[in-house]
mmCIF file of C-alpha atoms in Angstrom:
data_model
loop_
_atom_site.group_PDB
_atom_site.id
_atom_site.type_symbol
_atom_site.label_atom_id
_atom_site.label_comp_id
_atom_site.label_asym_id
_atom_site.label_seq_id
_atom_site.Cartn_x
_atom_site.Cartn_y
_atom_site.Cartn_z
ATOM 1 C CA UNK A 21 141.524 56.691 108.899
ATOM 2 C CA UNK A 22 141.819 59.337 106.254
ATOM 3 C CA UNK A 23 139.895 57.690 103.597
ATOM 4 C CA UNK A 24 137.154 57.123 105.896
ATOM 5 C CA UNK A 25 136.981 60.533 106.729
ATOM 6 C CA UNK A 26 137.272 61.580 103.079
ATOM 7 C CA UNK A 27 134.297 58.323 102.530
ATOM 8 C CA UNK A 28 132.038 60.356 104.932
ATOM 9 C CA UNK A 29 132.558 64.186 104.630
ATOM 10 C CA UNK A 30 132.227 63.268 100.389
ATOM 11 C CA UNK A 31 128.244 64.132 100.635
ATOM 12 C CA UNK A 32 129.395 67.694 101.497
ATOM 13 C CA UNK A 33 132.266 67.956 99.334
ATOM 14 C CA UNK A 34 133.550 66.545 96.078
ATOM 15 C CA UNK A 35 136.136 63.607 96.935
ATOM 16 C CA UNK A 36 138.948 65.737 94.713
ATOM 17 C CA UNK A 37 139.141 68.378 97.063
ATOM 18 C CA UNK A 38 138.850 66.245 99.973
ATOM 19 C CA UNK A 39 141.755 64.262 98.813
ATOM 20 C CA UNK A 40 143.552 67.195 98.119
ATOM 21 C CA UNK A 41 143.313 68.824 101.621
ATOM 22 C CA UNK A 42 143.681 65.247 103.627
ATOM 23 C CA UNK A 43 147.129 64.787 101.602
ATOM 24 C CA UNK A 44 145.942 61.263 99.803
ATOM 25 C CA UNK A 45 145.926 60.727 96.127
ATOM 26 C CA UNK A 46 143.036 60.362 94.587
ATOM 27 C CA UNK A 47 143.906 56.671 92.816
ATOM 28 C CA UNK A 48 144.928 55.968 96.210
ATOM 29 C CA UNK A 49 141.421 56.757 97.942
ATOM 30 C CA UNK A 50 139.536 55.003 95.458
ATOM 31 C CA UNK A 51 141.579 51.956 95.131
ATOM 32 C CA UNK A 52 140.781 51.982 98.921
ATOM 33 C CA UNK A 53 137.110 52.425 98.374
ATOM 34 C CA UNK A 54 137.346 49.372 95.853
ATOM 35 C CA UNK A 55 139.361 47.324 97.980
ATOM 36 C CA UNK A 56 137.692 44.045 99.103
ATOM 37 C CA UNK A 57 137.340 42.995 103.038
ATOM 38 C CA UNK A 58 140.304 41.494 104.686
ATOM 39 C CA UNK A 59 140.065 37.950 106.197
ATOM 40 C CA UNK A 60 140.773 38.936 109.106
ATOM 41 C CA UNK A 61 137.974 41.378 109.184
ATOM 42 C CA UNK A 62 135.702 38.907 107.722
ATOM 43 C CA UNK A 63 136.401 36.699 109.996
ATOM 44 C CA UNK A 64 135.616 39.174 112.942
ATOM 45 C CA UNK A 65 132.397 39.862 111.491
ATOM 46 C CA UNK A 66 131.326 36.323 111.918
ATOM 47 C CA UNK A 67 132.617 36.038 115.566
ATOM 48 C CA UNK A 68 131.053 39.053 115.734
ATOM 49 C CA UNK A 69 127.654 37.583 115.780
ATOM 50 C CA UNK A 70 128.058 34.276 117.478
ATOM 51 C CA UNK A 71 130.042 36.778 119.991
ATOM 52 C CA UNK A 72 126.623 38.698 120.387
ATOM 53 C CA UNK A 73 124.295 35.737 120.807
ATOM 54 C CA UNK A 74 126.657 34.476 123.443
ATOM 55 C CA UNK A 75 126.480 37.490 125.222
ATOM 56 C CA UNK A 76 122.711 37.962 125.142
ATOM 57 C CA UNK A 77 122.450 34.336 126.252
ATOM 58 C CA UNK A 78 124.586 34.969 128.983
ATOM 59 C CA UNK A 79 122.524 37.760 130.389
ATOM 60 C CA UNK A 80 125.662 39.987 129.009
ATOM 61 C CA UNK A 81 127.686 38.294 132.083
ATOM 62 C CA UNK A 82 130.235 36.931 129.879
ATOM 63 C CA UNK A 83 133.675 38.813 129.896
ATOM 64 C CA UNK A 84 136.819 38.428 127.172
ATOM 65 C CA UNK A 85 137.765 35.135 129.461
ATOM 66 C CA UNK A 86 134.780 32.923 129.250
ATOM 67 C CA UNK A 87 133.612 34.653 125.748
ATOM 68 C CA UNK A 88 136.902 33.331 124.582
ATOM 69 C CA UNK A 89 136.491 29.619 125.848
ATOM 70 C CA UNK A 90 132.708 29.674 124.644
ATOM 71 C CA UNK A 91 134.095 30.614 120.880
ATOM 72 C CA UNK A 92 137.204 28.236 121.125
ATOM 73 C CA UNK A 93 134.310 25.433 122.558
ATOM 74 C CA UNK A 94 132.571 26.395 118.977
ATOM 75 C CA UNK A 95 135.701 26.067 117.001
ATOM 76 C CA UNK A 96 137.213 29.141 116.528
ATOM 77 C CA UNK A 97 140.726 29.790 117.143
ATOM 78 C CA UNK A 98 140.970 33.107 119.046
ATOM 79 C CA UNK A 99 142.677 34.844 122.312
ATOM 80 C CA UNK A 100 141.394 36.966 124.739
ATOM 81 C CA UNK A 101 142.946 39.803 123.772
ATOM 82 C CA UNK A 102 141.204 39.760 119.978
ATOM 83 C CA UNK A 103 137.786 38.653 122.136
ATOM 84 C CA UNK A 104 137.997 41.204 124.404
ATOM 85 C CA UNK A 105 139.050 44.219 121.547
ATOM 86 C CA UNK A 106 136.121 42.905 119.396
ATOM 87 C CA UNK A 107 133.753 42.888 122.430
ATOM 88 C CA UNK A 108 134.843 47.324 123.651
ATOM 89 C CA UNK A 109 134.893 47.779 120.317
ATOM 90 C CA UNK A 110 131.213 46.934 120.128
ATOM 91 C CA UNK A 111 130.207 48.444 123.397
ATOM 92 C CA UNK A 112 129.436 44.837 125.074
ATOM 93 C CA UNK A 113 130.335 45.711 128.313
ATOM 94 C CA UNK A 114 129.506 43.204 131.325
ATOM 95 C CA UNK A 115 126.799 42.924 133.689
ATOM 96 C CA UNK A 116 127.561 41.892 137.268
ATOM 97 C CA UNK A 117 124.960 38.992 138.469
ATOM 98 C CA UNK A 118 123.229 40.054 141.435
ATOM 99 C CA UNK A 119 123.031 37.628 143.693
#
C-alpha cells in the first residue's frame, strides 16, 4: 500500500523524500517497483477476462455462485469467495432479470 502511494505521488515529488516520509527504504521501494507479478495475480488477470465476457454474456445476471461454476465448467479451479472478491473488486455488480 505504501509503495503504491509512493509509485503515484512520485510525479510530484522525488521518490527519496517520499520514501523518507512514508517510513520505507528506498532499496526496499524499488526492489518492489522491480518485482515481477505474482501467480496468483497473474492468474486473476486471466480469470479476470473470461470473468468479464461471462458476465456481459450473461446480461451481467451472473453472481459469485454461477460465475464460479461457469469458470470451474472452463477449467479453472476457483471458489466463490476468490470469484466473488475478483468480481466487487471490479465493480461487476448484478443485474436482476425483469421478468
Amino acid at each position: 500500500m505504501r509503495f503504491r502511494f509512493i509509485d503515484q505521488a512520485k510525479k510530484e515529488f522525488p521518490a527519496s523524500r517520499l520514501c523518507h516520509v512514508m517510513g520505507v527504504s528506498q532499496s526496499g521501494y524499488f526492489s518492489w517497483k522491480d518485482r515481477a507479478a505474482s501467480r496468483r495475480q497473474r492468474d486473476d488477470l486471466v480469470m479476470l477476462a473470461h470473468m468479464r465476457t461471462a458476465w456481459s454474456l450473461s446480461s451481467e445476471t451472473y453472481g459469485s455462485p454461477r460465475m464460479t461454476r461457469e469458470l470451474q465448467d472452463q477449467g479453472f479451479d476457483v471458489g466463490r469467495r476468490r470469484i466473488a472478491c475478483l468480481m466487487r473488486g471490479n465493480a461487476m455488480h448484478v443485474r436482476q432479470k425483469i421478468k
